Short mmCIF file of C-alpha atoms in Angstrom, two decimals:
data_model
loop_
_atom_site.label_atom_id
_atom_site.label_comp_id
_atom_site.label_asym_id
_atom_site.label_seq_id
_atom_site.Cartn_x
_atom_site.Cartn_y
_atom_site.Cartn_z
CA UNK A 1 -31.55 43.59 -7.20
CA UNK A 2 -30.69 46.03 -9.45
CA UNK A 3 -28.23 44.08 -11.59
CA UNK A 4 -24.70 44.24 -10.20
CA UNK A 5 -23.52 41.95 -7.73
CA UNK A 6 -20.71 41.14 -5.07
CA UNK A 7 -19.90 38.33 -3.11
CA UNK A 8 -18.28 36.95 -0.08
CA UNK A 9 -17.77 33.44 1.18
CA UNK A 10 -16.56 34.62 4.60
CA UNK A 11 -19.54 35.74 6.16
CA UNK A 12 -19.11 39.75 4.67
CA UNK A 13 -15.64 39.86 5.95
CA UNK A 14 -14.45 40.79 2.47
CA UNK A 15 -16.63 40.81 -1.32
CA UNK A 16 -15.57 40.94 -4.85
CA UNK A 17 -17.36 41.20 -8.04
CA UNK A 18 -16.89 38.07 -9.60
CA UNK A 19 -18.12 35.30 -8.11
CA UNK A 20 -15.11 32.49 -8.57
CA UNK A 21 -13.27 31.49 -5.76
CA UNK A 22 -10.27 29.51 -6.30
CA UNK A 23 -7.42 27.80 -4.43
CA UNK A 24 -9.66 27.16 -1.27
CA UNK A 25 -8.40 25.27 1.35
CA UNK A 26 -10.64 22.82 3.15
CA UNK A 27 -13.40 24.44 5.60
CA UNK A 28 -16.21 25.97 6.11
CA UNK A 29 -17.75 28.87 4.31
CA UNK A 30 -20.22 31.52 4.48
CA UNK A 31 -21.35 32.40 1.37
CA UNK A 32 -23.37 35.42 0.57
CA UNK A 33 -24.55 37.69 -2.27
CA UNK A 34 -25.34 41.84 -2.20
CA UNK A 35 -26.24 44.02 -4.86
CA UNK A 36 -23.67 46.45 -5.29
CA UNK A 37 -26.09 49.47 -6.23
CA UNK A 38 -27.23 48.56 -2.34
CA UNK A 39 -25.07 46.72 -0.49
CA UNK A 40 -27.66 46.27 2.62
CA UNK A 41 -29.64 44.29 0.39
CA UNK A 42 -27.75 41.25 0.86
CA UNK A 43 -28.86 37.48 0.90
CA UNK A 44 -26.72 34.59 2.35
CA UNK A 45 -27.03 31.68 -0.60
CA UNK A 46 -25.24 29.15 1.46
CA UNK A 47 -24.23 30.01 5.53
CA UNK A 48 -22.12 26.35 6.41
CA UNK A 49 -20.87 25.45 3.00
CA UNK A 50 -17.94 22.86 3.37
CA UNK A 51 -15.19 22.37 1.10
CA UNK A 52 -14.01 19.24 2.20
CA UNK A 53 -10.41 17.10 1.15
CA UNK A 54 -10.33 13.28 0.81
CA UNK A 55 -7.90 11.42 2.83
CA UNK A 56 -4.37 11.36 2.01
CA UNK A 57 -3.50 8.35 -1.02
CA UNK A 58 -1.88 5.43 0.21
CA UNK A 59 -1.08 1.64 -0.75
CA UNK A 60 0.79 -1.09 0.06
CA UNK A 61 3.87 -2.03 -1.95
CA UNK A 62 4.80 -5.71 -2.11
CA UNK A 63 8.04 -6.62 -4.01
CA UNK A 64 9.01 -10.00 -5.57
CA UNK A 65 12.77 -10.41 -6.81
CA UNK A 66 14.01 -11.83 -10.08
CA UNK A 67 13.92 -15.82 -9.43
CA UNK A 68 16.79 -16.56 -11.70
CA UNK A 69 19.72 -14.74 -13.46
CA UNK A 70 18.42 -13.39 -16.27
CA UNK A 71 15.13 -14.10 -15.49
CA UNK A 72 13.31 -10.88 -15.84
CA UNK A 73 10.49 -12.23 -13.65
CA UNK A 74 10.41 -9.26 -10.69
CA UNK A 75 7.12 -8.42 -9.47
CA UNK A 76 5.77 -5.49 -8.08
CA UNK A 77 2.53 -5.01 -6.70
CA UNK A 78 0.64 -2.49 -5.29
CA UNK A 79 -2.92 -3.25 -3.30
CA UNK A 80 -5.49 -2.13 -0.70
CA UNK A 81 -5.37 1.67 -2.45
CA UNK A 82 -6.84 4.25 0.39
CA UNK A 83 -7.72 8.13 0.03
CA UNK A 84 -8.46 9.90 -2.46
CA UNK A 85 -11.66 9.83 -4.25
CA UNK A 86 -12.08 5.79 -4.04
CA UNK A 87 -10.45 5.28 -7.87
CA UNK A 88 -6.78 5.12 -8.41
CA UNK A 89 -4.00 4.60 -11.06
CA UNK A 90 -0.27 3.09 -10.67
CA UNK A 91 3.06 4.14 -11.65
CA UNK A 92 6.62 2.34 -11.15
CA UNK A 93 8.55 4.46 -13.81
CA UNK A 94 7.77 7.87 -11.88
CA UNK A 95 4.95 8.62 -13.65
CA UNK A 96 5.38 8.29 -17.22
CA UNK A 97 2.88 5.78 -17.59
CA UNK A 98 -0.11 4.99 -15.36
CA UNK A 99 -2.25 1.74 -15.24
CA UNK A 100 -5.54 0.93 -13.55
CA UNK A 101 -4.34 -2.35 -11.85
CA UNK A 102 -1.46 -2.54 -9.34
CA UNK A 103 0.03 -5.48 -10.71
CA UNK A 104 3.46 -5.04 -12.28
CA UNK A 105 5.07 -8.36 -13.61
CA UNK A 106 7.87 -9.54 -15.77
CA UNK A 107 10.47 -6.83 -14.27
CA UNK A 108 13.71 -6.84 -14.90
CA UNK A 109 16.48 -6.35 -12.06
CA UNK A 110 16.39 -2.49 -11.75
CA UNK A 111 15.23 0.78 -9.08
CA UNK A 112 11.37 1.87 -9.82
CA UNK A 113 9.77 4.83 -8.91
CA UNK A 114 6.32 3.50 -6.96
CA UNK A 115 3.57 5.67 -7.65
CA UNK A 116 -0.08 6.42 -6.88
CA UNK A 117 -2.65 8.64 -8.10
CA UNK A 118 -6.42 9.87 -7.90
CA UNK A 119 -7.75 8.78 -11.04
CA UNK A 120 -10.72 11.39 -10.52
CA UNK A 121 -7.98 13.81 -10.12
CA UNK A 122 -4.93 13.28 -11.62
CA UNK A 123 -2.81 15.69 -10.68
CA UNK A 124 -3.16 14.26 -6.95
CA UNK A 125 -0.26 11.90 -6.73
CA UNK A 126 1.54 9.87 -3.84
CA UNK A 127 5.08 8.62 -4.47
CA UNK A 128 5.02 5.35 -2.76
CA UNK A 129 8.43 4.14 -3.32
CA UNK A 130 10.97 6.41 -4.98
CA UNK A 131 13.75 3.79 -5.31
CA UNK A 132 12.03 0.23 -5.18
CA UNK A 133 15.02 -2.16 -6.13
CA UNK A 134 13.97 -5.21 -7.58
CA UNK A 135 17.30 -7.38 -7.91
CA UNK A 136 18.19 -11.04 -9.35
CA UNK A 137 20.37 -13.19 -7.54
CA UNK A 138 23.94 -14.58 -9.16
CA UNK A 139 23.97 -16.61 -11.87
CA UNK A 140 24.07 -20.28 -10.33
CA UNK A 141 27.80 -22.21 -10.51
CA UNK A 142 29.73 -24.96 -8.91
CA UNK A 143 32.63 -26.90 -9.12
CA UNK A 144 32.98 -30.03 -10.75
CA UNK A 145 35.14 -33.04 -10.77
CA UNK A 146 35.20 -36.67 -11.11
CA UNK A 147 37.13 -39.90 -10.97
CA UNK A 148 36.68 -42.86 -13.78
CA UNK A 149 36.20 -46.36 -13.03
CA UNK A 150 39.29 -47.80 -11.67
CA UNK A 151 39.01 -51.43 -13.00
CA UNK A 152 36.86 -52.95 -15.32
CA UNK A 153 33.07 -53.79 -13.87
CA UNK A 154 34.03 -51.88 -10.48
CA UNK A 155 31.41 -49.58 -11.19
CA UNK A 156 33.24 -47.27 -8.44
CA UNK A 157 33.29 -44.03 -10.24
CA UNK A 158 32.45 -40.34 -8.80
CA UNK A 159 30.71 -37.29 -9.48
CA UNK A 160 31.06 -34.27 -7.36
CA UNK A 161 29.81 -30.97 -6.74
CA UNK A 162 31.24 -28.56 -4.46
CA UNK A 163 31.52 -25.02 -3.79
CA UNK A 164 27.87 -23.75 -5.05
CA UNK A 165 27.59 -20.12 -5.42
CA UNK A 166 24.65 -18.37 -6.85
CA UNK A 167 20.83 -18.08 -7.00
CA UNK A 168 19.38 -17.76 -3.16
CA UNK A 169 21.96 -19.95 -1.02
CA UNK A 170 20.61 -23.63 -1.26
CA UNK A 171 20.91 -26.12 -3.79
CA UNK A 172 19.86 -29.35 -5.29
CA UNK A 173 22.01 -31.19 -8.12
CA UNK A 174 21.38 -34.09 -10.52
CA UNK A 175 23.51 -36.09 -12.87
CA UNK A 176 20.99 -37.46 -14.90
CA UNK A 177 18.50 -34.36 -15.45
CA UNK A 178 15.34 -35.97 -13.58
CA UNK A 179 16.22 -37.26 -10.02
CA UNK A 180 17.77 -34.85 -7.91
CA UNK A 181 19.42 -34.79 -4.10
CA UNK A 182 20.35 -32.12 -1.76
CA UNK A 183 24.09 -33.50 -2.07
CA UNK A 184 26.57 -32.85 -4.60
CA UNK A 185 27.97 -36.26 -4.27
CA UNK A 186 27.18 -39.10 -6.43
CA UNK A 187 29.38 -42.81 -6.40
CA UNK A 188 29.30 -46.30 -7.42
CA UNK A 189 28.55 -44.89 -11.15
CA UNK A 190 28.55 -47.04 -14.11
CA UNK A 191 30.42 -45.78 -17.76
CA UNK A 192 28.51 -43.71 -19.42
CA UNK A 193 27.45 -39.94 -20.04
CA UNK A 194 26.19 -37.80 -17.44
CA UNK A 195 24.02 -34.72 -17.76
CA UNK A 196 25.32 -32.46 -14.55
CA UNK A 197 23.34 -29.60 -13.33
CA UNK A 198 22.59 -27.56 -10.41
CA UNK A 199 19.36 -25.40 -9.36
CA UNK A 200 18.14 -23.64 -6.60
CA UNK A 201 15.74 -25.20 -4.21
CA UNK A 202 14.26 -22.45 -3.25
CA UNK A 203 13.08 -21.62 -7.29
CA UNK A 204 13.70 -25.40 -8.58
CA UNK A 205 12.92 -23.86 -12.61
CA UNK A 206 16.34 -21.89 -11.71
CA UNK A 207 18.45 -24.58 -13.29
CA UNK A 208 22.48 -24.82 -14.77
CA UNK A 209 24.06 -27.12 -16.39
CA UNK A 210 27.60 -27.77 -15.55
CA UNK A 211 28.01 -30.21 -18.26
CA UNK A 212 25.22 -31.85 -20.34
CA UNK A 213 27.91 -34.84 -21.30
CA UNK A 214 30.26 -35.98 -18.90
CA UNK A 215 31.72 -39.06 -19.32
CA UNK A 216 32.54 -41.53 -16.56
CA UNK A 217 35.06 -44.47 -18.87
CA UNK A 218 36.58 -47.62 -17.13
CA UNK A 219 39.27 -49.47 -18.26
CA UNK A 220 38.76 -52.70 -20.63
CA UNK A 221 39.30 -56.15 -19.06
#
């Protein structure tokens, strides 16, 4: 040509002298050059160009719940990433802080915002979950009672357990710390100290004791 230019990417529906086209929508596009000095002389540089957009980002969000009071052992984790350009980053504080892997452990009982993003493009981001609550169950307690030995060499005293509230609805209790049963009722016991607890069967390291030294006494002969 003879050294000034236009352009269009629609086919000579419209042309401009610079040659940057931005904020383009997926499609297909015509793109040709002219030289302005004589704008018949025109070439098409590209007549089908496609300006494509990846799929929309997407993931699956598993949650895990604080095992014990005070545990701080919530999980959340996020897997099988789609869209996007194929490489992603995670987010459960709204997007503060981003990680390569999906895996969030250690939580503490709280509500986290459950973000994804295009790591090839980070401004592309999915929210997920905006108020994932990961929650811990009540702090495990029962009532206990018990009855001595009523005569010397009986060996007829009691330990019970009633009214368990707490953890994730079922329970298991022991008496001596090792060997535990599904019922909080435990007879024929000899004098000595008893180490009383409770834990939740359903996360047996949830454990708490009631009392680490109670005493069944009988009388002396």
């Amino acid at each position: 040509g003879y050294g000034s230019y236009e352009y269009t990417i629609n086919g000579g529906g419209s042309w401009q002298t610079t040659g940057s086209y931005t904020g383009l929508g997926p499609g297909v596009y015509n793109v040709q050059m002219r030289d302005a000095a004589q704008r018949s002389c025109i070439i098409v540089l590209d007549n089908a160009l496609a300006i494509i957009q990846p799929a929309v980002l997407n993931a699956q969000v598993s949650p895990s719940m604080v095992t014990c009071f005070g545990a701080n052992d919530g999980i959340i984790s996020i897997t099988n990433p789609t869209g996007g350009y194929g490489t992603y980053q995670f987010s459960i504080d709204g997007g503060d802080e981003w990680f390569d892997d999906g895996l969030f452990e250690g939580l503490a009982p709280g509500v986290y915002d459950v973000r994804i993003r295009d790591a090839a493009n980070i401004n592309c981001v999915i929210i997920l979950r905006s108020a994932l609550a990961i929650t811990q169950p009540a702090e495990l307690n029962a009532v206990l009672s018990s009855t001595n030995i009523t005569c010397n060499g009986a060996h007829n005293g009691t330990i019970t357990i009633s009214m368990p509230t707490g953890g994730y609805g079922t329970f298991d209790y022991t008496i001596d710390g090792v060997n535990w049963q599904s019922s909080g009722s435990f007879s024929n016991l000899y004098p000595g100290h008893y180490n009383v607890q409770i834990r939740d069967r359903m996360h047996t390291g949830c454990i708490r004791i009631l009392d680490d030294d109670l005493e069944i006494t009988e009388p002396e002969a």
